[in-house]
PDB file of C-alpha atoms in Angstrom:
ATOM      1  CA  MET A 550       2.406  53.625  63.846  1.00  0.00           C
ATOM      2  CA  ASN A 551       6.077  53.404  63.156  1.00  0.00           C
ATOM      3  CA  PRO A 552       6.557  53.095  59.351  1.00  0.00           C
ATOM      4  CA  ASP A 553       9.277  50.535  59.907  1.00  0.00           C
ATOM      5  CA  GLN A 554       6.751  48.140  61.488  1.00  0.00           C
ATOM      6  CA  SER A 555       4.810  47.719  58.178  1.00  0.00           C
ATOM      7  CA  HIS A 556       7.778  46.307  56.294  1.00  0.00           C
ATOM      8  CA  PRO A 557       7.612  42.757  57.739  1.00  0.00           C
ATOM      9  CA  LYS A 558       3.895  42.601  56.857  1.00  0.00           C
ATOM     10  CA  ASN A 559       4.551  43.532  53.219  1.00  0.00           C
ATOM     11  CA  THR A 560       7.294  40.941  53.083  1.00  0.00           C
ATOM     12  CA  VAL A 561       4.857  38.262  54.219  1.00  0.00           C
ATOM     13  CA  ILE A 562       2.289  39.371  51.635  1.00  0.00           C
ATOM     14  CA  ASP A 563       4.921  39.397  48.896  1.00  0.00           C
ATOM     15  CA  ALA A 564       6.107  35.927  49.917  1.00  0.00           C
ATOM     16  CA  LYS A 565       2.544  34.574  49.837  1.00  0.00           C
ATOM     17  CA  GLN A 566       1.982  36.136  46.403  1.00  0.00           C
ATOM     18  CA  ALA A 567       5.234  34.617  45.133  1.00  0.00           C
ATOM     19  CA  ILE A 568       4.174  31.176  46.406  1.00  0.00           C
ATOM     20  CA  PHE A 569       0.721  31.632  44.844  1.00  0.00           C
ATOM     21  CA  ASP A 570       2.234  32.704  41.537  1.00  0.00           C
ATOM     22  CA  LYS A 571       4.589  29.717  41.617  1.00  0.00           C
ATOM     23  CA  ILE A 572       1.739  27.278  42.359  1.00  0.00           C
ATOM     24  CA  PHE A 573      -0.432  28.886  39.664  1.00  0.00           C
ATOM     25  CA  LYS A 574       2.381  28.620  37.132  1.00  0.00           C
ATOM     26  CA  GLU A 575       3.067  24.990  38.031  1.00  0.00           C
ATOM     27  CA  ASN A 576      -0.646  24.181  37.782  1.00  0.00           C
ATOM     28  CA  GLN A 577      -0.814  25.880  34.403  1.00  0.00           C
ATOM     29  CA  GLU A 578       2.217  23.904  33.232  1.00  0.00           C
ATOM     30  CA  LEU A 579       0.594  20.704  34.474  1.00  0.00           C
ATOM     31  CA  ARG A 580      -2.634  21.588  32.650  1.00  0.00           C
ATOM     32  CA  ASP A 581      -0.698  22.290  29.470  1.00  0.00           C
ATOM     33  CA  LEU A 582       1.239  19.027  29.860  1.00  0.00           C
ATOM     34  CA  ASN A 583      -1.975  17.123  30.521  1.00  0.00           C
ATOM     35  CA  GLN A 584      -3.555  18.653  27.412  1.00  0.00           C
ATOM     36  CA  GLU A 585      -0.492  17.698  25.378  1.00  0.00           C
ATOM     37  CA  LEU A 586      -0.538  14.144  26.750  1.00  0.00           C
ATOM     38  CA  ASN A 587      -4.262  13.841  25.989  1.00  0.00           C
ATOM     39  CA  LEU A 588      -3.605  15.007  22.443  1.00  0.00           C
ATOM     40  CA  MET A 589      -0.797  12.454  22.069  1.00  0.00           C
ATOM     41  CA  LEU A 590      -3.094   9.758  23.471  1.00  0.00           C
ATOM     42  CA  GLU A 591      -5.781  10.676  20.942  1.00  0.00           C
ATOM     43  CA  ILE A 592      -3.198  10.438  18.138  1.00  0.00           C
ATOM     44  CA  PHE A 593      -1.990   7.033  19.361  1.00  0.00           C
ATOM     45  CA  GLU A 594      -5.572   5.777  19.677  1.00  0.00           C
ATOM     46  CA  LYS A 595      -6.365   7.046  16.187  1.00  0.00           C
ATOM     47  CA  ARG A 596      -3.290   5.310  14.760  1.00  0.00           C
ATOM     48  CA  ALA A 597      -4.201   2.115  16.602  1.00  0.00           C
ATOM     49  CA  ARG A 598      -7.708   2.223  15.137  1.00  0.00           C
ATOM     50  CA  GLU A 599      -6.310   2.913  11.666  1.00  0.00           C
ATOM     51  CA  ARG A 600      -3.892  -0.020  11.970  1.00  0.00           C
ATOM     52  CA  GLU A 601      -6.673  -2.284  13.181  1.00  0.00           C
ATOM     53  CA  GLU A 602      -8.890  -1.161  10.309  1.00  0.00           C
ATOM     54  CA  GLN A 603      -6.010  -1.690   7.873  1.00  0.00           C
ATOM     55  CA  LEU A 604      -5.372  -5.174   9.302  1.00  0.00           C
ATOM     56  CA  ASN A 605      -9.050  -6.089   8.950  1.00  0.00           C
ATOM     57  CA  ARG A 606      -9.052  -4.587   5.473  1.00  0.00           C
ATOM     58  CA  PHE A 607      -6.063  -6.653   4.379  1.00  0.00           C
ATOM     59  CA  GLU A 608      -7.486  -9.815   5.909  1.00  0.00           C
ATOM     60  CA  SER A 609     -10.594  -9.218   3.796  1.00  0.00           C
ATOM     61  CA  LEU A 610      -8.455  -8.474   0.712  1.00  0.00           C
ATOM     62  CA  GLU A 611      -6.416 -11.613   1.291  1.00  0.00           C
ATOM     63  CA  ASP A 612      -9.558 -13.737   1.501  1.00  0.00           C
ATOM     64  CA  ARG A 613     -10.979 -12.156  -1.655  1.00  0.00           C
ATOM     65  CA  LEU A 614      -7.761 -12.650  -3.630  1.00  0.00           C
ATOM     66  CA  LEU A 615      -6.916 -16.154  -2.434  1.00  0.00           C
ATOM     67  CA  ASN A 616     -10.468 -17.375  -3.012  1.00  0.00           C
ATOM     68  CA  THR A 617     -10.570 -16.383  -6.700  1.00  0.00           C
ATOM     69  CA  LYS A 618     -11.086 -19.342  -9.020  1.00  0.00           C
ATOM     70  CA  ASP A 619      -8.856 -18.337 -11.941  1.00  0.00           C
ATOM     71  CA  LEU A 620      -6.526 -15.626 -13.240  1.00  0.00           C
ATOM     72  CA  GLY A 621      -9.344 -13.841 -15.014  1.00  0.00           C
ATOM     73  CA  GLY A 622     -11.342 -13.580 -11.802  1.00  0.00           C
ATOM     74  CA  LEU A 623      -8.222 -12.573  -9.904  1.00  0.00           C
ATOM     75  CA  THR A 624      -7.335  -9.698 -12.235  1.00  0.00           C
ATOM     76  CA  ALA A 625     -10.920  -8.435 -12.214  1.00  0.00           C
ATOM     77  CA  THR A 626     -10.970  -8.559  -8.401  1.00  0.00           C
ATOM     78  CA  VAL A 627      -7.659  -6.694  -8.138  1.00  0.00           C
ATOM     79  CA  GLN A 628      -8.897  -4.034 -10.523  1.00  0.00           C
ATOM     80  CA  LYS A 629     -12.111  -3.538  -8.534  1.00  0.00           C
ATOM     81  CA  ILE A 630     -10.291  -3.436  -5.165  1.00  0.00           C
ATOM     82  CA  LEU A 631      -7.804  -0.808  -6.304  1.00  0.00           C
ATOM     83  CA  ALA A 632     -10.453   1.281  -8.050  1.00  0.00           C
ATOM     84  CA  ASP A 633     -12.932   1.202  -5.152  1.00  0.00           C
ATOM     85  CA  ASP A 634     -10.637   1.208  -2.119  1.00  0.00           C
ATOM     86  CA  PHE A 635      -7.595   3.099  -3.393  1.00  0.00           C
ATOM     87  CA  ASN A 636      -9.080   5.266  -6.171  1.00  0.00           C
ATOM     88  CA  ILE A 637      -6.632   3.933  -8.758  1.00  0.00           C
ATOM     89  CA  PRO A 638      -8.391   3.903 -12.159  1.00  0.00           C
ATOM     90  CA  THR A 639      -5.865   2.011 -14.287  1.00  0.00           C
ATOM     91  CA  VAL A 640      -4.512  -1.345 -13.120  1.00  0.00           C
ATOM     92  CA  THR A 641      -2.712  -4.144 -14.951  1.00  0.00           C
ATOM     93  CA  ILE A 642      -0.661  -7.196 -14.017  1.00  0.00           C
ATOM     94  CA  ALA A 643       2.381  -8.271 -16.031  1.00  0.00           C
ATOM     95  CA  LEU A 644       3.654 -11.803 -15.494  1.00  0.00           C
ATOM     96  CA  LEU A 645       7.389 -12.416 -15.855  1.00  0.00           C
ATOM     97  CA  LYS A 646       8.160 -14.353 -19.020  1.00  0.00           C
ATOM     98  CA  ILE A 647       9.650 -17.675 -17.965  1.00  0.00           C
ATOM     99  CA  ALA A 648      12.968 -18.636 -19.543  1.00  0.00           C
ATOM    100  CA  ASP A 649      12.261 -22.359 -19.491  1.00  0.00           C
ATOM    101  CA  LYS A 650      10.734 -23.197 -22.883  1.00  0.00           C
ATOM    102  CA  GLU A 651       8.206 -25.745 -21.671  1.00  0.00           C
ATOM    103  CA  SER A 652       7.027 -23.535 -18.811  1.00  0.00           C
ATOM    104  CA  ALA A 653       6.954 -20.491 -21.088  1.00  0.00           C
ATOM    105  CA  THR A 654       4.749 -22.296 -23.608  1.00  0.00           C
ATOM    106  CA  ASN A 655       2.453 -23.363 -20.804  1.00  0.00           C
ATOM    107  CA  LEU A 656       2.272 -19.784 -19.523  1.00  0.00           C
ATOM    108  CA  ASP A 657       1.531 -18.522 -23.053  1.00  0.00           C
ATOM    109  CA  ASN A 658      -1.409 -20.929 -23.241  1.00  0.00           C
ATOM    110  CA  ILE A 659      -2.694 -19.674 -19.895  1.00  0.00           C
ATOM    111  CA  MET A 660      -2.307 -16.080 -21.044  1.00  0.00           C
ATOM    112  CA  ASP A 661      -4.166 -16.739 -24.288  1.00  0.00           C
ATOM    113  CA  THR A 662      -7.096 -18.191 -22.356  1.00  0.00           C
ATOM    114  CA  VAL A 663      -7.301 -15.337 -19.850  1.00  0.00           C
ATOM    115  CA  VAL A 664      -6.765 -12.472 -22.304  1.00  0.00           C
ATOM    116  CA  ALA A 665      -9.349 -13.872 -24.705  1.00  0.00           C
ATOM    117  CA  ALA A 666     -11.900 -13.944 -21.895  1.00  0.00           C
ATOM    118  CA  GLN A 667     -11.001 -10.415 -20.808  1.00  0.00           C
ATOM    119  CA  LYS A 668     -11.297  -8.922 -24.288  1.00  0.00           C
ATOM    120  CA  SER A 669     -14.964  -9.831 -24.403  1.00  0.00           C
ATOM    121  CA  ASN A 670     -15.623  -7.451 -21.481  1.00  0.00           C
ATOM    122  CA  HIS A 671     -12.910  -4.778 -21.331  1.00  0.00           C
ATOM    123  CA  ASP A 672      -9.297  -4.024 -22.141  1.00  0.00           C
ATOM    124  CA  PRO A 673      -7.052  -6.882 -20.990  1.00  0.00           C
ATOM    125  CA  ILE A 674      -5.226  -6.181 -17.748  1.00  0.00           C
ATOM    126  CA  LEU A 675      -2.976  -9.243 -17.838  1.00  0.00           C
ATOM    127  CA  SER A 676       0.175  -9.277 -19.973  1.00  0.00           C
ATOM    128  CA  LEU A 677       3.796 -10.475 -20.049  1.00  0.00           C
ATOM    129  CA  ILE A 678       7.107  -8.735 -19.393  1.00  0.00           C
ATOM    130  CA  SER A 679      10.371 -10.275 -20.584  1.00  0.00           C
ATOM    131  CA  ASN A 680      13.044 -11.239 -18.110  1.00  0.00           C
ATOM    132  CA  GLU A 681      15.506  -8.912 -19.903  1.00  0.00           C
ATOM    133  CA  ASN A 682      13.229  -5.889 -19.544  1.00  0.00           C
ATOM    134  CA  TYR A 683      12.434  -6.748 -15.960  1.00  0.00           C
ATOM    135  CA  GLN A 684      16.118  -7.014 -15.011  1.00  0.00           C
ATOM    136  CA  ARG A 685      16.822  -3.700 -16.727  1.00  0.00           C
ATOM    137  CA  LEU A 686      13.973  -1.814 -15.093  1.00  0.00           C
ATOM    138  CA  PHE A 687      13.930  -3.489 -11.669  1.00  0.00           C
ATOM    139  CA  PRO A 688      17.549  -4.480 -10.938  1.00  0.00           C
ATOM    140  CA  ASN A 689      16.936  -4.543  -7.172  1.00  0.00           C
ATOM    141  CA  HIS A 690      13.281  -5.655  -7.237  1.00  0.00           C
ATOM    142  CA  LYS A 691      12.271  -2.226  -5.905  1.00  0.00           C
ATOM    143  CA  PRO A 692       9.011  -0.403  -6.769  1.00  0.00           C
ATOM    144  CA  LEU A 693       9.336   2.134  -9.554  1.00  0.00           C
ATOM    145  CA  ILE A 694       7.301   5.346  -9.261  1.00  0.00           C
ATOM    146  CA  THR A 695       7.476   7.782 -12.134  1.00  0.00           C
ATOM    147  CA  GLN A 696       5.639  10.404 -14.145  1.00  0.00           C
ATOM    148  CA  GLN A 697       7.424   9.346 -17.343  1.00  0.00           C
ATOM    149  CA  PRO A 698       7.333   5.554 -17.610  1.00  0.00           C
ATOM    150  CA  ASP A 699       9.732   3.660 -19.836  1.00  0.00           C
ATOM    151  CA  PRO A 700       7.968   2.774 -23.132  1.00  0.00           C
ATOM    152  CA  VAL A 701       8.072  -0.919 -22.176  1.00  0.00           C
ATOM    153  CA  LEU A 702       6.140  -0.126 -19.008  1.00  0.00           C
ATOM    154  CA  SER A 703       3.737   2.260 -20.730  1.00  0.00           C
ATOM    155  CA  ASN A 704       2.788  -0.547 -23.119  1.00  0.00           C
ATOM    156  CA  LEU A 705       1.643  -2.668 -20.173  1.00  0.00           C
ATOM    157  CA  PHE A 706      -1.374  -0.428 -19.740  1.00  0.00           C
ATOM    158  CA  ALA A 707      -3.361  -1.334 -22.883  1.00  0.00           C
ATOM    159  CA  THR A 708      -5.476   1.794 -22.557  1.00  0.00           C
ATOM    160  CA  ASP A 709      -5.946   5.169 -24.217  1.00  0.00           C
ATOM    161  CA  ALA A 710      -6.595   6.843 -20.851  1.00  0.00           C
ATOM    162  CA  GLU A 711      -4.286   9.730 -19.970  1.00  0.00           C
ATOM    163  CA  ILE A 712      -1.428   8.755 -17.644  1.00  0.00           C
ATOM    164  CA  LYS A 713       0.249  11.478 -15.573  1.00  0.00           C
ATOM    165  CA  SER A 714       1.802   9.289 -12.853  1.00  0.00           C
ATOM    166  CA  ALA A 715       2.409   5.565 -12.440  1.00  0.00           C
ATOM    167  CA  ALA A 716       3.738   2.964 -10.032  1.00  0.00           C
ATOM    168  CA  PHE A 717       5.172  -0.444 -10.895  1.00  0.00           C
ATOM    169  CA  ILE A 718       5.581  -2.867  -7.995  1.00  0.00           C
ATOM    170  CA  PRO A 719       7.311  -6.266  -8.326  1.00  0.00           C
ATOM    171  CA  LEU A 720       5.224  -9.245  -7.288  1.00  0.00           C
ATOM    172  CA  MET A 721       7.636 -11.063  -4.994  1.00  0.00           C
ATOM    173  CA  SER A 722       6.952 -14.670  -4.070  1.00  0.00           C
ATOM    174  CA  ARG A 723       9.455 -15.517  -1.350  1.00  0.00           C
ATOM    175  CA  THR A 724      12.805 -14.607  -2.972  1.00  0.00           C
ATOM    176  CA  ARG A 725      11.788 -14.541  -6.626  1.00  0.00           C
ATOM    177  CA  CYS A 726       9.681 -12.238  -8.749  1.00  0.00           C
ATOM    178  CA  ILE A 727       6.740 -13.561 -10.769  1.00  0.00           C
ATOM    179  CA  GLY A 728       5.673 -10.258 -12.350  1.00  0.00           C
ATOM    180  CA  THR A 729       4.614  -6.699 -11.622  1.00  0.00           C
ATOM    181  CA  LEU A 730       1.521  -4.858 -10.501  1.00  0.00           C
ATOM    182  CA  ASN A 731       1.156  -1.734 -12.639  1.00  0.00           C
ATOM    183  CA  LEU A 732      -0.860   1.287 -11.495  1.00  0.00           C
ATOM    184  CA  ALA A 733      -1.570   4.529 -13.334  1.00  0.00           C
ATOM    185  CA  SER A 734      -3.558   7.702 -12.799  1.00  0.00           C
ATOM    186  CA  PRO A 735      -4.375  10.933 -14.671  1.00  0.00           C
ATOM    187  CA  ASP A 736      -3.486  12.730 -11.413  1.00  0.00           C
ATOM    188  CA  PRO A 737       0.231  13.720 -11.462  1.00  0.00           C
ATOM    189  CA  LYS A 738       0.261  13.706  -7.640  1.00  0.00           C
ATOM    190  CA  LYS A 739      -1.260  10.253  -7.224  1.00  0.00           C
ATOM    191  CA  PHE A 740       2.119   8.520  -7.391  1.00  0.00           C
ATOM    192  CA  VAL A 741       5.059  10.675  -6.341  1.00  0.00           C
ATOM    193  CA  PRO A 742       8.680   9.425  -6.457  1.00  0.00           C
ATOM    194  CA  GLY A 743      10.062   8.923  -2.975  1.00  0.00           C
ATOM    195  CA  THR A 744       6.703   8.344  -1.297  1.00  0.00           C
ATOM    196  CA  ALA A 745       6.074   5.223   0.761  1.00  0.00           C
ATOM    197  CA  THR A 746       4.459   2.226  -0.923  1.00  0.00           C
ATOM    198  CA  ASP A 747       4.252  -0.092   2.109  1.00  0.00           C
ATOM    199  CA  THR A 748       0.510  -0.621   1.784  1.00  0.00           C
ATOM    200  CA  VAL A 749       0.622  -1.535  -1.905  1.00  0.00           C
ATOM    201  CA  GLU A 750       3.750  -3.678  -1.405  1.00  0.00           C
ATOM    202  CA  LYS A 751       1.887  -5.671   1.244  1.00  0.00           C
ATOM    203  CA  LEU A 752      -0.995  -6.091  -1.182  1.00  0.00           C
ATOM    204  CA  CYS A 753       1.498  -7.282  -3.797  1.00  0.00           C
ATOM    205  CA  ARG A 754       2.834 -10.008  -1.502  1.00  0.00           C
ATOM    206  CA  ILE A 755      -0.704 -11.331  -1.115  1.00  0.00           C
ATOM    207  CA  LEU A 756      -1.334 -10.910  -4.832  1.00  0.00           C
ATOM    208  CA  ALA A 757       1.840 -12.835  -5.747  1.00  0.00           C
ATOM    209  CA  THR A 758       0.623 -15.843  -3.756  1.00  0.00           C
ATOM    210  CA  ALA A 759      -2.809 -15.645  -5.367  1.00  0.00           C
ATOM    211  CA  VAL A 760      -1.291 -15.405  -8.869  1.00  0.00           C
ATOM    212  CA  GLU A 761       0.893 -18.457  -8.261  1.00  0.00           C
ATOM    213  CA  ASN A 762      -2.065 -20.427  -6.926  1.00  0.00           C
ATOM    214  CA  ASN A 763      -4.193 -19.594  -9.961  1.00  0.00           C
ATOM    215  CA  ILE A 764      -1.402 -20.348 -12.451  1.00  0.00           C
ATOM    216  CA  LEU A 765      -0.924 -23.722 -10.786  1.00  0.00           C
ATOM    217  CA  LYS A 766      -4.658 -24.451 -10.943  1.00  0.00           C
ATOM    218  CA  GLU A 767      -4.766 -23.454 -14.615  1.00  0.00           C
ATOM    219  CA  ARG A 768      -1.781 -25.664 -15.446  1.00  0.00           C
ATOM    220  CA  ILE A 769      -3.422 -28.606 -13.694  1.00  0.00           C
ATOM    221  CA  ARG A 770      -6.650 -27.952 -15.612  1.00  0.00           C
ATOM    222  CA  GLN A 771      -4.835 -27.811 -18.969  1.00  0.00           C
ATOM    223  CA  LEU A 772      -2.855 -30.927 -18.091  1.00  0.00           C
ATOM    224  CA  GLU A 773      -6.053 -32.797 -17.275  1.00  0.00           C
ATOM    225  CA  GLU A 774      -7.562 -31.709 -20.611  1.00  0.00           C
ATOM    226  CA  THR A 775      -4.590 -33.006 -22.593  1.00  0.00           C
ATOM    227  CA  THR A 776      -4.144 -36.251 -20.663  1.00  0.00           C
ATOM    228  CA  PRO A 777      -5.740 -39.251 -22.437  1.00  0.00           C
ATOM    229  CA  LYS A 778      -8.484 -40.863 -20.397  1.00  0.00           C
TER     230      LYS A 778
END
């Protein structure tokens, strides 16, 4: 056989091998892409489930908070929710001291009633913060996360428990603030400056509505008690 006659045959074999290699490579790339897409789909599905669970969780929280009968019950419910669901051991609520004298006196009376009831069971978790201190510490109504709280904020915790990190979130009702939700932990990494607080801020919006509802109910109750029959 003439050696030159074998060359076309090798060329055909080489061409077939090149096509095979190309198809194999493309199939491998498609498999890799499919695996990547499946992984992305799993991530999206997981996030969707987490968001659905979070939505259901907040609907339950909203019902629990809005159905409380008074401020004492509300503060106890908030404390239990944050301890059980968010592993936050120290929780207090500070209501913004109202400048109007009549309203301030009324709020003081409400506070006296609630704090007295709380002291019989545990350290009070409801207190007041002055408008001056609030404006100084929260000039833009933004959450404050710190490992070294201002002394005014530290005093809101009425506890001897060790505090290594804390978060203070304004309770915004529409465009005005009615107080702050104050959270503390012995874990220095529990609240880290710069971390997102979307979940707690959403809770605070619900909590602000519940606080206002309970203050209104308490004012109506006190008014009925002082109105001559």
